[in-house]
GROMACS .gro file of C-alpha atoms in nm:
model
  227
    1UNK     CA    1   0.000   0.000   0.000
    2UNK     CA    2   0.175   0.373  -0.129
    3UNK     CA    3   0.143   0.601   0.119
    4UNK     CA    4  -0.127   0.808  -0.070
    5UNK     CA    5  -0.341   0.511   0.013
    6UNK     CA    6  -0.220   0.477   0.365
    7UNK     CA    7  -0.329   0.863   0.410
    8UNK     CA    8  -0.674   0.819   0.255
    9UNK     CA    9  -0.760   0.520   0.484
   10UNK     CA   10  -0.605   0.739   0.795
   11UNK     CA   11  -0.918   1.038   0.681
   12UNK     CA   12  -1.153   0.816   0.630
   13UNK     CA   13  -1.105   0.639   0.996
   14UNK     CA   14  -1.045   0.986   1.135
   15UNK     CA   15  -1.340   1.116   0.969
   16UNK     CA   16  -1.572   0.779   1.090
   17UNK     CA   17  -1.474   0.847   1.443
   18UNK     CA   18  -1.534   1.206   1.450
   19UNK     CA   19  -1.897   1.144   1.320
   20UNK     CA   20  -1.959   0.885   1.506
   21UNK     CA   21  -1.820   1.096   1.829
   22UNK     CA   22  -2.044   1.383   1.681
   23UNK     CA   23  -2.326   1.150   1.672
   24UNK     CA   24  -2.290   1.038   2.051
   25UNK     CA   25  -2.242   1.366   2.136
   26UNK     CA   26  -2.587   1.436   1.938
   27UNK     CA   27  -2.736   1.172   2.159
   28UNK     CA   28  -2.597   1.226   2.471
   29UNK     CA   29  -2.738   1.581   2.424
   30UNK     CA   30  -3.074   1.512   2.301
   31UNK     CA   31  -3.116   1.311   2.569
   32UNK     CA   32  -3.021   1.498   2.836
   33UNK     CA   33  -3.243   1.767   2.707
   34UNK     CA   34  -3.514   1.510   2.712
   35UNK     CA   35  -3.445   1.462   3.056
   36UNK     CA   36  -3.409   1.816   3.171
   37UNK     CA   37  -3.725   1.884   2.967
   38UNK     CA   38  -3.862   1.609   3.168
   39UNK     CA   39  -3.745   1.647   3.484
   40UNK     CA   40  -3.857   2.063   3.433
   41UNK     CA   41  -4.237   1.918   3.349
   42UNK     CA   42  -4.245   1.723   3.650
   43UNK     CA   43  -4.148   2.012   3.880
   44UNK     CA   44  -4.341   2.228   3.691
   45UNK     CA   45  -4.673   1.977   3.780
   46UNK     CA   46  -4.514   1.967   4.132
   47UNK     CA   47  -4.543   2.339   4.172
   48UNK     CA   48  -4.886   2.344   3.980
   49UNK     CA   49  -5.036   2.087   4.221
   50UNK     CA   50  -4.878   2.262   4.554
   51UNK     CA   51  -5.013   2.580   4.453
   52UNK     CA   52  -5.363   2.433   4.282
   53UNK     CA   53  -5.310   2.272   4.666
   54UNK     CA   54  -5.273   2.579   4.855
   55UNK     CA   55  -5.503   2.814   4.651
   56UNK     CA   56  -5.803   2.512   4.768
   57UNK     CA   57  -5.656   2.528   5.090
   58UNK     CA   58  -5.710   2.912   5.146
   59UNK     CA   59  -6.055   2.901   4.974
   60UNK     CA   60  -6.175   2.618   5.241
   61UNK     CA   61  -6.004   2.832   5.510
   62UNK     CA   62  -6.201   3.160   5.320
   63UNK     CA   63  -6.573   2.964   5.314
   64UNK     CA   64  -6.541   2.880   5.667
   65UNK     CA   65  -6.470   3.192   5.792
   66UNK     CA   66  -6.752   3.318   5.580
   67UNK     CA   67  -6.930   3.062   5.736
   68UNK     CA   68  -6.843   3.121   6.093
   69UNK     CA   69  -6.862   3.483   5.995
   70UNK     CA   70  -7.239   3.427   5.924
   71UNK     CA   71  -7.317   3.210   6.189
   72UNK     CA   72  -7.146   3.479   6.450
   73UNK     CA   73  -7.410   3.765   6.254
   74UNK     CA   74  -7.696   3.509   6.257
   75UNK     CA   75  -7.653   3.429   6.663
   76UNK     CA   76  -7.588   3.804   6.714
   77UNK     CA   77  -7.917   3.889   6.505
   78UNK     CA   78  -8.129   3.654   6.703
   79UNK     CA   79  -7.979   3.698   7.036
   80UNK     CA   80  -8.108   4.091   6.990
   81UNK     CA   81  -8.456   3.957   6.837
   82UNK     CA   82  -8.445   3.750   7.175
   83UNK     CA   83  -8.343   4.044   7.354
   84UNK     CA   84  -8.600   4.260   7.181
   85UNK     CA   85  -8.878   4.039   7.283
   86UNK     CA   86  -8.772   3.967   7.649
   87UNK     CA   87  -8.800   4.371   7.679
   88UNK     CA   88  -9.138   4.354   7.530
   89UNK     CA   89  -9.233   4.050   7.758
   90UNK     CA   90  -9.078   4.231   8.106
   91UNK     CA   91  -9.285   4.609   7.992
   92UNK     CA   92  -9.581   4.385   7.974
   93UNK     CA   93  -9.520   4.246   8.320
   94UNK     CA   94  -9.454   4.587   8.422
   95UNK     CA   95  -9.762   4.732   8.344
   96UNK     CA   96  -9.931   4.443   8.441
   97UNK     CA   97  -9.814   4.498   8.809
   98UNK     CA   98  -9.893   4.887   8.819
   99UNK     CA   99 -10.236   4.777   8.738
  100UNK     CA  100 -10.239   4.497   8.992
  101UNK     CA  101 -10.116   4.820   9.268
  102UNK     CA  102 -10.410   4.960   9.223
  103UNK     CA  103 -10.636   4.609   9.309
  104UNK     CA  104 -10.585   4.719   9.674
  105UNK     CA  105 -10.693   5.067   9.671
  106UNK     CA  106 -11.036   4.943   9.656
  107UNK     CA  107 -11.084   4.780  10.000
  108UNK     CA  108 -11.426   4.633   9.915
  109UNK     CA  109 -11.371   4.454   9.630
  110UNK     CA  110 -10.948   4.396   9.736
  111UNK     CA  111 -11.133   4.260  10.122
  112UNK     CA  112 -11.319   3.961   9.892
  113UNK     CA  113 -11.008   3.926   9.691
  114UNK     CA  114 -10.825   3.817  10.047
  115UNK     CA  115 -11.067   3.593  10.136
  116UNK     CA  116 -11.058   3.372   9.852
  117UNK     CA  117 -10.704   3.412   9.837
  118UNK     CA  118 -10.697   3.283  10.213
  119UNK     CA  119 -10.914   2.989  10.133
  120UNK     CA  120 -10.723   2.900   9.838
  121UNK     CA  121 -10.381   2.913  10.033
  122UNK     CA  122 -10.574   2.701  10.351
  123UNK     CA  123 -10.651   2.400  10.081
  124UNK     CA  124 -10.343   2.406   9.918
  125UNK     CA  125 -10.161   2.354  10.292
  126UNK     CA  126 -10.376   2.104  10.356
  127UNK     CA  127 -10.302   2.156  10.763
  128UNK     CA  128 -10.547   2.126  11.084
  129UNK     CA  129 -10.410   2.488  11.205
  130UNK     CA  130 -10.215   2.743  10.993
  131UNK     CA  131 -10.102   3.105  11.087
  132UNK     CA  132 -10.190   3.392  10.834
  133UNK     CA  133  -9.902   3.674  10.730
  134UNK     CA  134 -10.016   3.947  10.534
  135UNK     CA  135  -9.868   4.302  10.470
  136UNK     CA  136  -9.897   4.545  10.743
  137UNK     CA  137 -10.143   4.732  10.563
  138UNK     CA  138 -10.352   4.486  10.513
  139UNK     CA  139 -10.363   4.415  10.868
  140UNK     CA  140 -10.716   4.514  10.959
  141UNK     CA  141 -10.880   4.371  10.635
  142UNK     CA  142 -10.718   4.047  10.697
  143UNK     CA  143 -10.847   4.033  11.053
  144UNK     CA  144 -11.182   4.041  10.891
  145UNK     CA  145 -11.162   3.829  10.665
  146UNK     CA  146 -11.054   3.496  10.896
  147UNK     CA  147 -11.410   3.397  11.014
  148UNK     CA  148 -11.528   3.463  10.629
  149UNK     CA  149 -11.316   3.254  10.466
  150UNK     CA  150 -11.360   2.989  10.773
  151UNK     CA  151 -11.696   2.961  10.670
  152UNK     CA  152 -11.640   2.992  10.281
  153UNK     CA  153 -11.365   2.695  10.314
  154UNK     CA  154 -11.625   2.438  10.510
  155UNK     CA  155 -11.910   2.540  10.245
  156UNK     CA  156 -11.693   2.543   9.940
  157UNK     CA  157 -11.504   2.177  10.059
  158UNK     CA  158 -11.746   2.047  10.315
  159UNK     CA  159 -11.507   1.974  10.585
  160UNK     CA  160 -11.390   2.119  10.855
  161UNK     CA  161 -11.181   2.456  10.838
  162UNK     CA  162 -10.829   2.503  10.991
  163UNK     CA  163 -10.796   2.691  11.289
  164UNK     CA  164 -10.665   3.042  11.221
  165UNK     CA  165 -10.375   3.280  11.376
  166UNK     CA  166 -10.282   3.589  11.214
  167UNK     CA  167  -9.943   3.695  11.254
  168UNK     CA  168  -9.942   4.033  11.379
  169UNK     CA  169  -9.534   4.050  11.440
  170UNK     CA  170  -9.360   3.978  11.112
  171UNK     CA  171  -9.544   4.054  10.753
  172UNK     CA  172  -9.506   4.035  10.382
  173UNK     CA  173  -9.284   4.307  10.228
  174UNK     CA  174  -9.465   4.680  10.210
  175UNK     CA  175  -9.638   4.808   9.887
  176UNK     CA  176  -9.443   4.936   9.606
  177UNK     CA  177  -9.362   5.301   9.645
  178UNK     CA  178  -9.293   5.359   9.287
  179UNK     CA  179  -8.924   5.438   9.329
  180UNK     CA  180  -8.701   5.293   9.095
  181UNK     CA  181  -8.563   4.923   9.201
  182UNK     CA  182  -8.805   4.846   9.489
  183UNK     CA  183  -8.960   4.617   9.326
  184UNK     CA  184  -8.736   4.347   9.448
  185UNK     CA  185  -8.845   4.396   9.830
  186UNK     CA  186  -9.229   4.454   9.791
  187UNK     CA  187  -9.582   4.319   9.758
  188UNK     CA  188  -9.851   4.388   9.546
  189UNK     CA  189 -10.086   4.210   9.836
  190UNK     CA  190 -10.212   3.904   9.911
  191UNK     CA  191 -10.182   3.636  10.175
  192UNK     CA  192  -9.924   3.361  10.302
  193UNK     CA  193 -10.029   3.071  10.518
  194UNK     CA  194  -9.751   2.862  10.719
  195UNK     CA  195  -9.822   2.492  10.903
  196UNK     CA  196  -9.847   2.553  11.312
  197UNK     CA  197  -9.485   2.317  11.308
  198UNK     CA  198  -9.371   2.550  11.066
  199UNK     CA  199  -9.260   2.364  10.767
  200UNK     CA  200  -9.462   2.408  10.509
  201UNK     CA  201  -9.574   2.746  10.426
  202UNK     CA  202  -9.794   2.851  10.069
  203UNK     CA  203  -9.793   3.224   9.981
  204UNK     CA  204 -10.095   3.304   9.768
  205UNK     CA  205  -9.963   3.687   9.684
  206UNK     CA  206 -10.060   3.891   9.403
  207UNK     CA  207  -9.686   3.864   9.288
  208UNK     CA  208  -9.731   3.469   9.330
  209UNK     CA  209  -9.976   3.484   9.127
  210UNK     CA  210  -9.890   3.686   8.846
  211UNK     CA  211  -9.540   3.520   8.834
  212UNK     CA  212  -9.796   3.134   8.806
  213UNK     CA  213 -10.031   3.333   8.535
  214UNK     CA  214  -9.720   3.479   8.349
  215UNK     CA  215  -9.494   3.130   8.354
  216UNK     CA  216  -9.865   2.969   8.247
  217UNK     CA  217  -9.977   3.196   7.969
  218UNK     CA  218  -9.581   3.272   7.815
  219UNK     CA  219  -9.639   3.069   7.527
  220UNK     CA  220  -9.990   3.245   7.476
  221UNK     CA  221  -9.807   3.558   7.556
  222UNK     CA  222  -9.574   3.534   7.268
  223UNK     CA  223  -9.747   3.409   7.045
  224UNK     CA  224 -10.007   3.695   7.094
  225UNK     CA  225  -9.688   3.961   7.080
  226UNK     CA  226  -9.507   3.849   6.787
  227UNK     CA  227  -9.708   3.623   6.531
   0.00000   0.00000   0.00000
């Protein structure tokens, strides 16, 4: 072989292992784009689904805020309507017991009013003997009234009434004076019987009686107020 040959065999090697090294190097780089393009895709969907993550995150935490939000404007809304009421409810009550003050102006008809009161209170205790408290005011009516309502309890019950002792040392709170906050330490009238062992004692007062009548008739009371 001359050494023209030898020279042209020596370019064509050196020219097959420079393509071929081009080649490789072709592949080596497409693929390692292919990975980076793949590897870039896959964080990209991992960043995607932590913020597609977070944004459904903060909307929950937004909806139940606007939730508790309403709830907190809803209770707030019908604690006042409840508020609003009870007002209405207590005025009623109110001027239901200015009324009732004036029940005992009238000794004739407030002296009957006693009586039955007295022989409501006797049946309810239920005793042989009871002693009778009433306000000081109502001190002389209440002495009157004993022997009547004696006689109205055996001819309303046909037995035998209890025997009677009015207590003329300690009595039911005084009449309301109208001043603000004495209603807490007053009496709109009325009676209070207690056993002769004294244990048992049943207070038929005006104020007893509203507070039965109003804790009896609240539905009724309501419903008549706000329907």
């Amino acid at each position: 072989m001359d050494e023209g040959e030898s020279t042209r065999q020596l370019d064509a090697m050196v020219k097959f292992i420079k393509q071929e090294a081009e080649e490789k190097a072709n592949e080596i780089k497409v693929s390692a784009e292919e990975e980076f393009n793949l590897e870039k895709l896959q964080l990209l969907e991992q960043e995607k689904s932590k913020i597609r993550k977070d944004y459904e995150r903060r909307e929950a935490q937004v909806e139940v805020k606007k939730k508790i939000e309403f709830s907190k404007q809803l209770n707030e809304q019908r604690i006042k309507v409840l508020s609003a009421r009870e007002v209405a409810i207590q005025e009623l009550v109110a001027e239901t017991k200015l009324k009732l003050r004036e029940v005992s102006k009238n000794p004739g008809s407030y002296k009957k009013l006693l009586q039955d009161l007295l022989v409501q209170a006797l049946k309810k205790l239920g005793e042989k003997s009871a002693t009778v408290k009433c306000r000081q005011v109502d001190l002389v009516l209440v002495k009157e009234v004993l022997e009547p309502a004696r006689k109205a309890f055996t001819a309303l019950f046909q037995e035998e009434a209890p025997v009677l002792s009015l207590d003329q040392a300690s009595f039911l709170p005084p009449p309301p004076t109208g001043a603000p906050g004495d209603d807490h330490n007053t009496s709109l009238g009325g009676v209070a019987v207690t056993s002769s062992d004294g244990r048992i004692t049943v207070s038929n007062t005006l104020d007893d009686r509203l507070k039965i009548a109003y804790q009896a008739n609240l539905p009724v009371i309501r419903q008549k107020l706000f329907a």
